[in-house]
Amino acid sequence: MNRQLIGYLLAAIAIALLPAVGAYPIFVMKVMCYALFACAFNLLLGFTGLLSFGHAAFLGGAAYATGHALAVWGLPTIAGLLFGTAVAALMGLVMGAVAIRRSGIYFAMITLAMAQMLFFFFLQAPFTHGEDGLQGIPRGSLFGIDLSNDLNLYYLVLAIFILGYAVIWRAINSPFGQVLKAIRENEARAVSLGYDVDNFKLLAFVLSAALAGLAGASKSLVFVSATLSDATWQMSGLVILMTLIGGLGTFTGPVLGAFIVVMLENKVGEFGRLLSRETGLHWFQVLGESVTIVIGLIFIICVMAFRRGIVGEISHRIKKA
């Protein structure tokens, strides 16, 4: 356990030093926001065994709530972030209370249906500005520090990511987390032991929704905007992909999966254009512009070569050795 904590501390220090070695702060902040989103989703699927197809609703809903609170109501930055997180938690409470009445594919379909209802609400609601999105969200300041500076915001987002990650780590390494794992492994046995399974599922769902909302609220600050793309079903599929590529039921897997997906989104097009220019083959550029195809190919490779995800497979082989 001590080695694990030391490893996390060293990783946090390394991330904090990235801007000093030339890393682009916006890119790293985007990775951290998606990593927190994936970790929140992993809490539900990887440790509780509940597959949600509607988690993008919490990401997008919190982004809109935070943006509106900051741009229209003029709330301080921290208050706006807390408001967005609270809205996501409330959405999770309502959606979870309905969805946990079913299990398996029926649970997944209920979350997808309710998320689509919210998507169409965001599309038509006046405060979201429809397809134009909510633009010009003010970053504000924190303790007199101007967050319009990317580097200052970088360390706030890092602190938020560390806090969210620590909450997940503590939740899983607690009696509450042990019950969640028991529900994942054998729900009927957990019921026979006297646990109120529905209450534990709902708590896990609300906690996961709140942390996904915190990621969405942070992302709205990074890009000073909230758009419909954050609330689409494709985003829900993308977070599933991040989690499965990195390693379902692991702590660091979703972080790695988020990094791989964000890197591909940002670099595949550039790499495809470079290869097309160097080789004269037009299909390299077409492939580079089709990021989803490349991500799909990587996912197929990971499923075939790393069935437990990259981190999960590495951990499994280390234990066997």
PDB file of C-alpha atoms in Angstrom:
ATOM      1  CA  MET A   1       0.000   0.000   0.000  1.00  0.00           C
ATOM      2  CA  ASN A   2       2.828   2.401   0.891  1.00  0.00           C
ATOM      3  CA  ARG A   3       4.509   1.689  -2.445  1.00  0.00           C
ATOM      4  CA  GLN A   4       1.254   2.433  -4.208  1.00  0.00           C
ATOM      5  CA  LEU A   5       0.880   5.773  -2.434  1.00  0.00           C
ATOM      6  CA  ILE A   6       4.488   6.680  -3.203  1.00  0.00           C
ATOM      7  CA  GLY A   7       3.866   5.831  -6.845  1.00  0.00           C
ATOM      8  CA  TYR A   8       0.798   8.087  -6.931  1.00  0.00           C
ATOM      9  CA  LEU A   9       2.771  10.900  -5.289  1.00  0.00           C
ATOM     10  CA  LEU A  10       5.579  10.611  -7.835  1.00  0.00           C
ATOM     11  CA  ALA A  11       3.033  10.561 -10.672  1.00  0.00           C
ATOM     12  CA  ALA A  12       1.369  13.739  -9.313  1.00  0.00           C
ATOM     13  CA  ILE A  13       4.752  15.476  -9.108  1.00  0.00           C
ATOM     14  CA  ALA A  14       5.584  14.403 -12.668  1.00  0.00           C
ATOM     15  CA  ILE A  15       2.268  15.772 -13.969  1.00  0.00           C
ATOM     16  CA  ALA A  16       2.833  19.028 -12.090  1.00  0.00           C
ATOM     17  CA  LEU A  17       6.211  19.421 -13.821  1.00  0.00           C
ATOM     18  CA  LEU A  18       4.937  18.710 -17.349  1.00  0.00           C
ATOM     19  CA  PRO A  19       4.452  22.389 -18.347  1.00  0.00           C
ATOM     20  CA  ALA A  20       8.057  23.065 -17.299  1.00  0.00           C
ATOM     21  CA  VAL A  21       9.329  20.513 -19.834  1.00  0.00           C
ATOM     22  CA  GLY A  22       7.287  21.900 -22.724  1.00  0.00           C
ATOM     23  CA  ALA A  23       3.950  20.058 -22.460  1.00  0.00           C
ATOM     24  CA  TYR A  24       0.970  22.017 -23.796  1.00  0.00           C
ATOM     25  CA  PRO A  25      -1.184  22.834 -20.715  1.00  0.00           C
ATOM     26  CA  ILE A  26      -4.544  22.693 -22.569  1.00  0.00           C
ATOM     27  CA  PHE A  27      -3.777  19.202 -23.894  1.00  0.00           C
ATOM     28  CA  VAL A  28      -2.797  17.866 -20.460  1.00  0.00           C
ATOM     29  CA  MET A  29      -5.832  19.503 -18.839  1.00  0.00           C
ATOM     30  CA  LYS A  30      -8.076  17.848 -21.413  1.00  0.00           C
ATOM     31  CA  VAL A  31      -6.486  14.489 -20.604  1.00  0.00           C
ATOM     32  CA  MET A  32      -7.019  15.052 -16.865  1.00  0.00           C
ATOM     33  CA  CYS A  33     -10.694  15.975 -17.352  1.00  0.00           C
ATOM     34  CA  TYR A  34     -11.356  12.889 -19.468  1.00  0.00           C
ATOM     35  CA  ALA A  35      -9.288  10.739 -17.099  1.00  0.00           C
ATOM     36  CA  LEU A  36     -11.451  11.817 -14.149  1.00  0.00           C
ATOM     37  CA  PHE A  37     -14.549  11.130 -16.268  1.00  0.00           C
ATOM     38  CA  ALA A  38     -13.269   7.644 -17.112  1.00  0.00           C
ATOM     39  CA  CYS A  39     -12.322   6.931 -13.481  1.00  0.00           C
ATOM     40  CA  ALA A  40     -15.836   7.963 -12.391  1.00  0.00           C
ATOM     41  CA  PHE A  41     -17.342   5.617 -14.976  1.00  0.00           C
ATOM     42  CA  ASN A  42     -14.979   2.844 -13.912  1.00  0.00           C
ATOM     43  CA  LEU A  43     -16.254   3.176 -10.339  1.00  0.00           C
ATOM     44  CA  LEU A  44     -19.670   2.157 -11.623  1.00  0.00           C
ATOM     45  CA  LEU A  45     -18.777  -0.498 -14.208  1.00  0.00           C
ATOM     46  CA  GLY A  46     -15.395  -1.786 -13.051  1.00  0.00           C
ATOM     47  CA  PHE A  47     -16.117  -1.996  -9.330  1.00  0.00           C
ATOM     48  CA  THR A  48     -19.929  -2.284  -9.149  1.00  0.00           C
ATOM     49  CA  GLY A  49     -20.695  -4.099 -12.393  1.00  0.00           C
ATOM     50  CA  LEU A  50     -23.257  -1.575 -13.682  1.00  0.00           C
ATOM     51  CA  LEU A  51     -22.955  -0.595 -17.351  1.00  0.00           C
ATOM     52  CA  SER A  52     -24.287   2.915 -17.974  1.00  0.00           C
ATOM     53  CA  PHE A  53     -24.763   4.215 -21.512  1.00  0.00           C
ATOM     54  CA  GLY A  54     -25.778   7.646 -20.233  1.00  0.00           C
ATOM     55  CA  HIS A  55     -22.779   9.054 -18.386  1.00  0.00           C
ATOM     56  CA  ALA A  56     -22.275  11.809 -20.955  1.00  0.00           C
ATOM     57  CA  ALA A  57     -25.438  13.439 -19.548  1.00  0.00           C
ATOM     58  CA  PHE A  58     -23.574  14.153 -16.305  1.00  0.00           C
ATOM     59  CA  LEU A  59     -20.495  15.463 -18.100  1.00  0.00           C
ATOM     60  CA  GLY A  60     -22.530  17.772 -20.331  1.00  0.00           C
ATOM     61  CA  GLY A  61     -25.110  18.725 -17.706  1.00  0.00           C
ATOM     62  CA  ALA A  62     -22.458  19.849 -15.228  1.00  0.00           C
ATOM     63  CA  ALA A  63     -20.637  21.779 -17.957  1.00  0.00           C
ATOM     64  CA  TYR A  64     -23.822  23.693 -18.826  1.00  0.00           C
ATOM     65  CA  ALA A  65     -24.684  24.278 -15.156  1.00  0.00           C
ATOM     66  CA  THR A  66     -21.206  25.569 -14.342  1.00  0.00           C
ATOM     67  CA  GLY A  67     -21.077  27.733 -17.455  1.00  0.00           C
ATOM     68  CA  HIS A  68     -24.479  29.275 -16.731  1.00  0.00           C
ATOM     69  CA  ALA A  69     -23.611  29.885 -13.075  1.00  0.00           C
ATOM     70  CA  LEU A  70     -20.372  31.658 -14.000  1.00  0.00           C
ATOM     71  CA  ALA A  71     -21.460  33.532 -17.139  1.00  0.00           C
ATOM     72  CA  VAL A  72     -25.025  34.537 -16.195  1.00  0.00           C
ATOM     73  CA  TRP A  73     -25.229  34.459 -12.417  1.00  0.00           C
ATOM     74  CA  GLY A  74     -21.671  35.657 -11.874  1.00  0.00           C
ATOM     75  CA  LEU A  75     -20.829  33.108  -9.181  1.00  0.00           C
ATOM     76  CA  PRO A  76     -17.190  32.678  -8.055  1.00  0.00           C
ATOM     77  CA  THR A  77     -15.272  29.942  -9.844  1.00  0.00           C
ATOM     78  CA  ILE A  78     -15.298  27.416  -6.989  1.00  0.00           C
ATOM     79  CA  ALA A  79     -19.016  28.009  -6.369  1.00  0.00           C
ATOM     80  CA  GLY A  80     -19.686  27.425 -10.070  1.00  0.00           C
ATOM     81  CA  LEU A  81     -17.729  24.159 -10.015  1.00  0.00           C
ATOM     82  CA  LEU A  82     -19.577  22.987  -6.901  1.00  0.00           C
ATOM     83  CA  PHE A  83     -22.927  23.944  -8.446  1.00  0.00           C
ATOM     84  CA  GLY A  84     -22.190  21.964 -11.606  1.00  0.00           C
ATOM     85  CA  THR A  85     -21.104  18.946  -9.544  1.00  0.00           C
ATOM     86  CA  ALA A  86     -24.249  19.169  -7.408  1.00  0.00           C
ATOM     87  CA  VAL A  87     -26.464  19.329 -10.509  1.00  0.00           C
ATOM     88  CA  ALA A  88     -24.763  16.198 -11.882  1.00  0.00           C
ATOM     89  CA  ALA A  89     -25.251  14.426  -8.533  1.00  0.00           C
ATOM     90  CA  LEU A  90     -28.952  15.346  -8.537  1.00  0.00           C
ATOM     91  CA  MET A  91     -29.300  14.089 -12.119  1.00  0.00           C
ATOM     92  CA  GLY A  92     -27.558  10.883 -11.027  1.00  0.00           C
ATOM     93  CA  LEU A  93     -29.955  10.487  -8.106  1.00  0.00           C
ATOM     94  CA  VAL A  94     -33.011  10.750 -10.353  1.00  0.00           C
ATOM     95  CA  MET A  95     -31.593   8.590 -13.151  1.00  0.00           C
ATOM     96  CA  GLY A  96     -30.167   6.028 -10.735  1.00  0.00           C
ATOM     97  CA  ALA A  97     -33.400   5.722  -8.746  1.00  0.00           C
ATOM     98  CA  VAL A  98     -35.171   4.678 -11.949  1.00  0.00           C
ATOM     99  CA  ALA A  99     -32.393   2.581 -13.507  1.00  0.00           C
ATOM    100  CA  ILE A 100     -31.409   0.407 -10.513  1.00  0.00           C
ATOM    101  CA  ARG A 101     -34.836  -1.219 -10.597  1.00  0.00           C
ATOM    102  CA  ARG A 102     -33.510  -3.247 -13.504  1.00  0.00           C
ATOM    103  CA  SER A 103     -30.201  -4.984 -14.210  1.00  0.00           C
ATOM    104  CA  GLY A 104     -28.025  -5.992 -17.122  1.00  0.00           C
ATOM    105  CA  ILE A 105     -28.950  -4.740 -20.566  1.00  0.00           C
ATOM    106  CA  TYR A 106     -32.210  -3.247 -19.248  1.00  0.00           C
ATOM    107  CA  PHE A 107     -30.240  -1.041 -16.840  1.00  0.00           C
ATOM    108  CA  ALA A 108     -27.998   0.098 -19.696  1.00  0.00           C
ATOM    109  CA  MET A 109     -30.953   0.872 -21.973  1.00  0.00           C
ATOM    110  CA  ILE A 110     -32.728   2.899 -19.283  1.00  0.00           C
ATOM    111  CA  THR A 111     -29.636   5.044 -18.739  1.00  0.00           C
ATOM    112  CA  LEU A 112     -29.282   5.541 -22.502  1.00  0.00           C
ATOM    113  CA  ALA A 113     -32.948   6.509 -22.894  1.00  0.00           C
ATOM    114  CA  MET A 114     -32.838   9.017 -20.025  1.00  0.00           C
ATOM    115  CA  ALA A 115     -29.559  10.488 -21.287  1.00  0.00           C
ATOM    116  CA  GLN A 116     -31.108  10.982 -24.730  1.00  0.00           C
ATOM    117  CA  MET A 117     -34.052  12.757 -23.129  1.00  0.00           C
ATOM    118  CA  LEU A 118     -31.616  15.127 -21.430  1.00  0.00           C
ATOM    119  CA  PHE A 119     -29.706  15.603 -24.690  1.00  0.00           C
ATOM    120  CA  PHE A 120     -32.857  16.807 -26.473  1.00  0.00           C
ATOM    121  CA  PHE A 121     -33.622  19.043 -23.498  1.00  0.00           C
ATOM    122  CA  PHE A 122     -30.150  20.603 -23.795  1.00  0.00           C
ATOM    123  CA  LEU A 123     -30.678  20.976 -27.541  1.00  0.00           C
ATOM    124  CA  GLN A 124     -33.845  23.033 -27.067  1.00  0.00           C
ATOM    125  CA  ALA A 125     -33.286  24.811 -23.736  1.00  0.00           C
ATOM    126  CA  PRO A 126     -32.575  28.551 -24.167  1.00  0.00           C
ATOM    127  CA  PHE A 127     -29.801  28.679 -21.554  1.00  0.00           C
ATOM    128  CA  THR A 128     -27.652  26.170 -23.506  1.00  0.00           C
ATOM    129  CA  HIS A 129     -27.875  28.167 -26.781  1.00  0.00           C
ATOM    130  CA  GLY A 130     -28.637  24.952 -28.703  1.00  0.00           C
ATOM    131  CA  GLU A 131     -26.138  23.876 -31.322  1.00  0.00           C
ATOM    132  CA  ASP A 132     -24.062  27.049 -30.816  1.00  0.00           C
ATOM    133  CA  GLY A 133     -23.247  26.015 -27.268  1.00  0.00           C
ATOM    134  CA  LEU A 134     -22.565  28.169 -24.240  1.00  0.00           C
ATOM    135  CA  GLN A 135     -19.531  30.263 -25.189  1.00  0.00           C
ATOM    136  CA  GLY A 136     -17.311  32.742 -23.358  1.00  0.00           C
ATOM    137  CA  ILE A 137     -17.505  31.133 -19.914  1.00  0.00           C
ATOM    138  CA  PRO A 138     -15.371  33.277 -17.560  1.00  0.00           C
ATOM    139  CA  ARG A 139     -12.678  31.410 -15.664  1.00  0.00           C
ATOM    140  CA  GLY A 140     -12.597  33.981 -12.882  1.00  0.00           C
ATOM    141  CA  SER A 141     -10.012  33.834 -10.127  1.00  0.00           C
ATOM    142  CA  LEU A 142      -9.153  31.801  -7.046  1.00  0.00           C
ATOM    143  CA  PHE A 143      -7.653  33.454  -3.954  1.00  0.00           C
ATOM    144  CA  GLY A 144      -6.651  36.380  -6.140  1.00  0.00           C
ATOM    145  CA  ILE A 145      -4.956  34.143  -8.738  1.00  0.00           C
ATOM    146  CA  ASP A 146      -6.111  34.878 -12.287  1.00  0.00           C
ATOM    147  CA  LEU A 147      -7.363  31.644 -13.851  1.00  0.00           C
ATOM    148  CA  SER A 148      -7.473  33.123 -17.347  1.00  0.00           C
ATOM    149  CA  ASN A 149      -3.784  32.222 -17.360  1.00  0.00           C
ATOM    150  CA  ASP A 150      -3.545  28.641 -18.654  1.00  0.00           C
ATOM    151  CA  LEU A 151      -0.738  27.729 -16.267  1.00  0.00           C
ATOM    152  CA  ASN A 152      -2.681  28.899 -13.204  1.00  0.00           C
ATOM    153  CA  LEU A 153      -5.746  26.953 -14.333  1.00  0.00           C
ATOM    154  CA  TYR A 154      -3.549  23.928 -14.986  1.00  0.00           C
ATOM    155  CA  TYR A 155      -2.743  23.518 -11.304  1.00  0.00           C
ATOM    156  CA  LEU A 156      -6.384  23.986 -10.290  1.00  0.00           C
ATOM    157  CA  VAL A 157      -7.425  21.226 -12.710  1.00  0.00           C
ATOM    158  CA  LEU A 158      -4.583  19.049 -11.390  1.00  0.00           C
ATOM    159  CA  ALA A 159      -5.811  19.586  -7.815  1.00  0.00           C
ATOM    160  CA  ILE A 160      -9.378  18.699  -8.894  1.00  0.00           C
ATOM    161  CA  PHE A 161      -8.164  15.538 -10.633  1.00  0.00           C
ATOM    162  CA  ILE A 162      -6.123  14.459  -7.593  1.00  0.00           C
ATOM    163  CA  LEU A 163      -9.109  15.128  -5.309  1.00  0.00           C
ATOM    164  CA  GLY A 164     -11.489  13.134  -7.519  1.00  0.00           C
ATOM    165  CA  TYR A 165      -9.008  10.278  -7.885  1.00  0.00           C
ATOM    166  CA  ALA A 166      -8.440  10.206  -4.106  1.00  0.00           C
ATOM    167  CA  VAL A 167     -12.196  10.056  -3.453  1.00  0.00           C
ATOM    168  CA  ILE A 168     -12.515   7.048  -5.775  1.00  0.00           C
ATOM    169  CA  TRP A 169      -9.465   5.335  -4.280  1.00  0.00           C
ATOM    170  CA  ARG A 170     -10.749   5.848  -0.736  1.00  0.00           C
ATOM    171  CA  ALA A 171     -14.271   4.708  -1.635  1.00  0.00           C
ATOM    172  CA  ILE A 172     -13.027   1.462  -3.166  1.00  0.00           C
ATOM    173  CA  ASN A 173     -10.560   0.756  -0.346  1.00  0.00           C
ATOM    174  CA  SER A 174     -13.282   0.957   2.312  1.00  0.00           C
ATOM    175  CA  PRO A 175     -16.069  -1.318   3.575  1.00  0.00           C
ATOM    176  CA  PHE A 176     -18.374   0.472   1.128  1.00  0.00           C
ATOM    177  CA  GLY A 177     -16.067  -0.492  -1.734  1.00  0.00           C
ATOM    178  CA  GLN A 178     -15.903  -4.098  -0.560  1.00  0.00           C
ATOM    179  CA  VAL A 179     -19.698  -4.305  -0.714  1.00  0.00           C
ATOM    180  CA  LEU A 180     -19.648  -2.863  -4.245  1.00  0.00           C
ATOM    181  CA  LYS A 181     -17.188  -5.557  -5.301  1.00  0.00           C
ATOM    182  CA  ALA A 182     -19.395  -8.200  -3.676  1.00  0.00           C
ATOM    183  CA  ILE A 183     -22.376  -6.913  -5.674  1.00  0.00           C
ATOM    184  CA  ARG A 184     -20.294  -7.084  -8.848  1.00  0.00           C
ATOM    185  CA  GLU A 185     -19.162 -10.643  -8.195  1.00  0.00           C
ATOM    186  CA  ASN A 186     -22.404 -12.135  -6.853  1.00  0.00           C
ATOM    187  CA  GLU A 187     -25.370  -9.870  -6.194  1.00  0.00           C
ATOM    188  CA  ALA A 188     -27.569 -12.669  -4.850  1.00  0.00           C
ATOM    189  CA  ARG A 189     -24.959 -13.561  -2.221  1.00  0.00           C
ATOM    190  CA  ALA A 190     -24.679  -9.898  -1.182  1.00  0.00           C
ATOM    191  CA  VAL A 191     -28.451  -9.836  -0.677  1.00  0.00           C
ATOM    192  CA  SER A 192     -28.301 -13.055   1.356  1.00  0.00           C
ATOM    193  CA  LEU A 193     -25.699 -11.452   3.635  1.00  0.00           C
ATOM    194  CA  GLY A 194     -28.195  -8.752   4.522  1.00  0.00           C
ATOM    195  CA  TYR A 195     -26.961  -5.819   2.443  1.00  0.00           C
ATOM    196  CA  ASP A 196     -29.471  -3.421   0.917  1.00  0.00           C
ATOM    197  CA  VAL A 197     -28.109  -3.844  -2.598  1.00  0.00           C
ATOM    198  CA  ASP A 198     -30.308  -1.191  -4.195  1.00  0.00           C
ATOM    199  CA  ASN A 199     -29.095   1.476  -1.778  1.00  0.00           C
ATOM    200  CA  PHE A 200     -25.452   0.621  -2.439  1.00  0.00           C
ATOM    201  CA  LYS A 201     -26.035   0.698  -6.187  1.00  0.00           C
ATOM    202  CA  LEU A 202     -27.741   4.075  -5.933  1.00  0.00           C
ATOM    203  CA  LEU A 203     -24.938   5.512  -3.792  1.00  0.00           C
ATOM    204  CA  ALA A 204     -22.351   4.278  -6.283  1.00  0.00           C
ATOM    205  CA  PHE A 205     -24.353   5.731  -9.175  1.00  0.00           C
ATOM    206  CA  VAL A 206     -24.706   9.150  -7.520  1.00  0.00           C
ATOM    207  CA  LEU A 207     -21.004   9.259  -6.573  1.00  0.00           C
ATOM    208  CA  SER A 208     -20.020   8.290 -10.104  1.00  0.00           C
ATOM    209  CA  ALA A 209     -22.369  10.933 -11.561  1.00  0.00           C
ATOM    210  CA  ALA A 210     -21.023  13.631  -9.241  1.00  0.00           C
ATOM    211  CA  LEU A 211     -17.397  12.896 -10.181  1.00  0.00           C
ATOM    212  CA  ALA A 212     -18.303  12.782 -13.882  1.00  0.00           C
ATOM    213  CA  GLY A 213     -19.972  16.149 -13.352  1.00  0.00           C
ATOM    214  CA  LEU A 214     -16.843  17.510 -11.680  1.00  0.00           C
ATOM    215  CA  ALA A 215     -14.905  16.477 -14.789  1.00  0.00           C
ATOM    216  CA  GLY A 216     -17.442  18.226 -17.025  1.00  0.00           C
ATOM    217  CA  ALA A 217     -17.399  21.378 -14.888  1.00  0.00           C
ATOM    218  CA  SER A 218     -13.596  21.485 -15.057  1.00  0.00           C
ATOM    219  CA  LYS A 219     -13.662  20.924 -18.819  1.00  0.00           C
ATOM    220  CA  SER A 220     -15.991  23.902 -19.270  1.00  0.00           C
ATOM    221  CA  LEU A 221     -13.357  26.085 -17.597  1.00  0.00           C
ATOM    222  CA  VAL A 222     -10.535  24.691 -19.708  1.00  0.00           C
ATOM    223  CA  PHE A 223     -12.288  25.362 -23.030  1.00  0.00           C
ATOM    224  CA  VAL A 224     -14.436  28.299 -21.739  1.00  0.00           C
ATOM    225  CA  SER A 225     -17.432  26.658 -23.400  1.00  0.00           C
ATOM    226  CA  ALA A 226     -20.058  23.946 -22.981  1.00  0.00           C
ATOM    227  CA  THR A 227     -21.349  22.209 -26.100  1.00  0.00           C
ATOM    228  CA  LEU A 228     -23.759  19.456 -27.085  1.00  0.00           C
ATOM    229  CA  SER A 229     -20.859  17.160 -27.985  1.00  0.00           C
ATOM    230  CA  ASP A 230     -20.293  16.599 -24.257  1.00  0.00           C
ATOM    231  CA  ALA A 231     -23.814  15.215 -23.826  1.00  0.00           C
ATOM    232  CA  THR A 232     -24.122  12.930 -26.861  1.00  0.00           C
ATOM    233  CA  TRP A 233     -24.388   9.139 -26.731  1.00  0.00           C
ATOM    234  CA  GLN A 234     -21.078   9.025 -28.625  1.00  0.00           C
ATOM    235  CA  MET A 235     -19.373  10.556 -25.594  1.00  0.00           C
ATOM    236  CA  SER A 236     -20.887   7.828 -23.405  1.00  0.00           C
ATOM    237  CA  GLY A 237     -19.446   5.273 -25.827  1.00  0.00           C
ATOM    238  CA  LEU A 238     -16.077   7.013 -25.775  1.00  0.00           C
ATOM    239  CA  VAL A 239     -15.755   6.783 -21.993  1.00  0.00           C
ATOM    240  CA  ILE A 240     -16.563   3.063 -22.176  1.00  0.00           C
ATOM    241  CA  LEU A 241     -13.786   2.745 -24.740  1.00  0.00           C
ATOM    242  CA  MET A 242     -11.308   4.618 -22.530  1.00  0.00           C
ATOM    243  CA  THR A 243     -12.064   2.355 -19.605  1.00  0.00           C
ATOM    244  CA  LEU A 244     -11.868  -0.904 -21.559  1.00  0.00           C
ATOM    245  CA  ILE A 245      -8.635   0.033 -23.354  1.00  0.00           C
ATOM    246  CA  GLY A 246      -6.897   1.038 -20.128  1.00  0.00           C
ATOM    247  CA  GLY A 247      -8.208  -1.742 -17.939  1.00  0.00           C
ATOM    248  CA  LEU A 248     -11.632  -2.292 -16.397  1.00  0.00           C
ATOM    249  CA  GLY A 249     -11.590  -2.475 -12.602  1.00  0.00           C
ATOM    250  CA  THR A 250      -8.104  -0.968 -12.252  1.00  0.00           C
ATOM    251  CA  PHE A 251      -7.233   2.429 -10.791  1.00  0.00           C
ATOM    252  CA  THR A 252      -4.736   3.628 -13.389  1.00  0.00           C
ATOM    253  CA  GLY A 253      -6.273   1.926 -16.453  1.00  0.00           C
ATOM    254  CA  PRO A 254      -8.917   4.589 -17.177  1.00  0.00           C
ATOM    255  CA  VAL A 255      -6.242   7.302 -16.908  1.00  0.00           C
ATOM    256  CA  LEU A 256      -4.101   5.541 -19.507  1.00  0.00           C
ATOM    257  CA  GLY A 257      -7.158   4.907 -21.692  1.00  0.00           C
ATOM    258  CA  ALA A 258      -8.115   8.582 -21.568  1.00  0.00           C
ATOM    259  CA  PHE A 259      -4.582   9.613 -22.518  1.00  0.00           C
ATOM    260  CA  ILE A 260      -4.544   7.216 -25.499  1.00  0.00           C
ATOM    261  CA  VAL A 261      -7.941   8.378 -26.806  1.00  0.00           C
ATOM    262  CA  VAL A 262      -7.208  12.112 -26.388  1.00  0.00           C
ATOM    263  CA  MET A 263      -3.780  11.702 -27.969  1.00  0.00           C
ATOM    264  CA  LEU A 264      -5.303   9.885 -30.927  1.00  0.00           C
ATOM    265  CA  GLU A 265      -7.958  12.575 -31.339  1.00  0.00           C
ATOM    266  CA  ASN A 266      -5.291  15.268 -31.412  1.00  0.00           C
ATOM    267  CA  LYS A 267      -2.474  13.552 -33.290  1.00  0.00           C
ATOM    268  CA  VAL A 268      -3.973  11.063 -35.743  1.00  0.00           C
ATOM    269  CA  GLY A 269      -5.106  13.728 -38.228  1.00  0.00           C
ATOM    270  CA  GLU A 270      -1.728  15.460 -38.122  1.00  0.00           C
ATOM    271  CA  PHE A 271       0.137  12.158 -38.530  1.00  0.00           C
ATOM    272  CA  GLY A 272      -2.105  11.097 -41.438  1.00  0.00           C
ATOM    273  CA  ARG A 273      -1.490  14.353 -43.305  1.00  0.00           C
ATOM    274  CA  LEU A 274       2.267  13.979 -42.756  1.00  0.00           C
ATOM    275  CA  LEU A 275       2.317  10.415 -44.121  1.00  0.00           C
ATOM    276  CA  SER A 276       0.158  11.443 -47.065  1.00  0.00           C
ATOM    277  CA  ARG A 277       2.529  14.267 -47.911  1.00  0.00           C
ATOM    278  CA  GLU A 278       5.658  12.122 -47.547  1.00  0.00           C
ATOM    279  CA  THR A 279       4.387   9.027 -49.381  1.00  0.00           C
ATOM    280  CA  GLY A 280       1.971  10.622 -51.828  1.00  0.00           C
ATOM    281  CA  LEU A 281      -0.736   8.131 -50.788  1.00  0.00           C
ATOM    282  CA  HIS A 282      -4.057   9.914 -50.349  1.00  0.00           C
ATOM    283  CA  TRP A 283      -5.614   7.182 -48.216  1.00  0.00           C
ATOM    284  CA  PHE A 284      -3.244   8.034 -45.327  1.00  0.00           C
ATOM    285  CA  GLN A 285      -4.902  11.459 -45.116  1.00  0.00           C
ATOM    286  CA  VAL A 286      -8.384   9.910 -45.283  1.00  0.00           C
ATOM    287  CA  LEU A 287      -7.463   7.510 -42.488  1.00  0.00           C
ATOM    288  CA  GLY A 288      -6.010  10.382 -40.459  1.00  0.00           C
ATOM    289  CA  GLU A 289      -9.222  12.358 -40.787  1.00  0.00           C
ATOM    290  CA  SER A 290     -11.273   9.359 -39.633  1.00  0.00           C
ATOM    291  CA  VAL A 291     -10.197   9.308 -36.005  1.00  0.00           C
ATOM    292  CA  THR A 292     -13.033   6.988 -34.993  1.00  0.00           C
ATOM    293  CA  ILE A 293     -11.780   4.334 -37.438  1.00  0.00           C
ATOM    294  CA  VAL A 294      -8.287   4.463 -35.943  1.00  0.00           C
ATOM    295  CA  ILE A 295      -9.644   4.341 -32.388  1.00  0.00           C
ATOM    296  CA  GLY A 296     -11.805   1.373 -33.411  1.00  0.00           C
ATOM    297  CA  LEU A 297      -8.774  -0.461 -34.822  1.00  0.00           C
ATOM    298  CA  ILE A 298      -6.820   0.203 -31.604  1.00  0.00           C
ATOM    299  CA  PHE A 299      -9.774  -1.082 -29.587  1.00  0.00           C
ATOM    300  CA  ILE A 300      -9.892  -4.304 -31.646  1.00  0.00           C
ATOM    301  CA  ILE A 301      -6.149  -4.819 -31.115  1.00  0.00           C
ATOM    302  CA  CYS A 302      -6.502  -4.213 -27.370  1.00  0.00           C
ATOM    303  CA  VAL A 303      -9.430  -6.618 -27.063  1.00  0.00           C
ATOM    304  CA  MET A 304      -7.481  -9.336 -28.909  1.00  0.00           C
ATOM    305  CA  ALA A 305      -4.093  -8.794 -27.255  1.00  0.00           C
ATOM    306  CA  PHE A 306      -5.096  -7.305 -23.882  1.00  0.00           C
ATOM    307  CA  ARG A 307      -8.459  -8.730 -22.879  1.00  0.00           C
ATOM    308  CA  ARG A 308      -8.178  -7.222 -19.402  1.00  0.00           C
ATOM    309  CA  GLY A 309      -7.109  -3.872 -20.824  1.00  0.00           C
ATOM    310  CA  ILE A 310      -3.511  -2.689 -21.008  1.00  0.00           C
ATOM    311  CA  VAL A 311      -3.012  -2.095 -17.282  1.00  0.00           C
ATOM    312  CA  GLY A 312      -5.115  -5.104 -16.307  1.00  0.00           C
ATOM    313  CA  GLU A 313      -3.144  -7.440 -18.567  1.00  0.00           C
ATOM    314  CA  ILE A 314       0.209  -6.130 -17.335  1.00  0.00           C
ATOM    315  CA  SER A 315      -0.892  -6.537 -13.691  1.00  0.00           C
ATOM    316  CA  HIS A 316      -2.142 -10.063 -14.387  1.00  0.00           C
ATOM    317  CA  ARG A 317       1.135 -11.131 -15.989  1.00  0.00           C
ATOM    318  CA  ILE A 318       3.184  -9.615 -13.161  1.00  0.00           C
ATOM    319  CA  LYS A 319       1.134 -11.576 -10.608  1.00  0.00           C
ATOM    320  CA  LYS A 320       1.573 -14.807 -12.589  1.00  0.00           C
ATOM    321  CA  ALA A 321       5.323 -14.246 -12.739  1.00  0.00           C
TER     322      ALA A 321
END
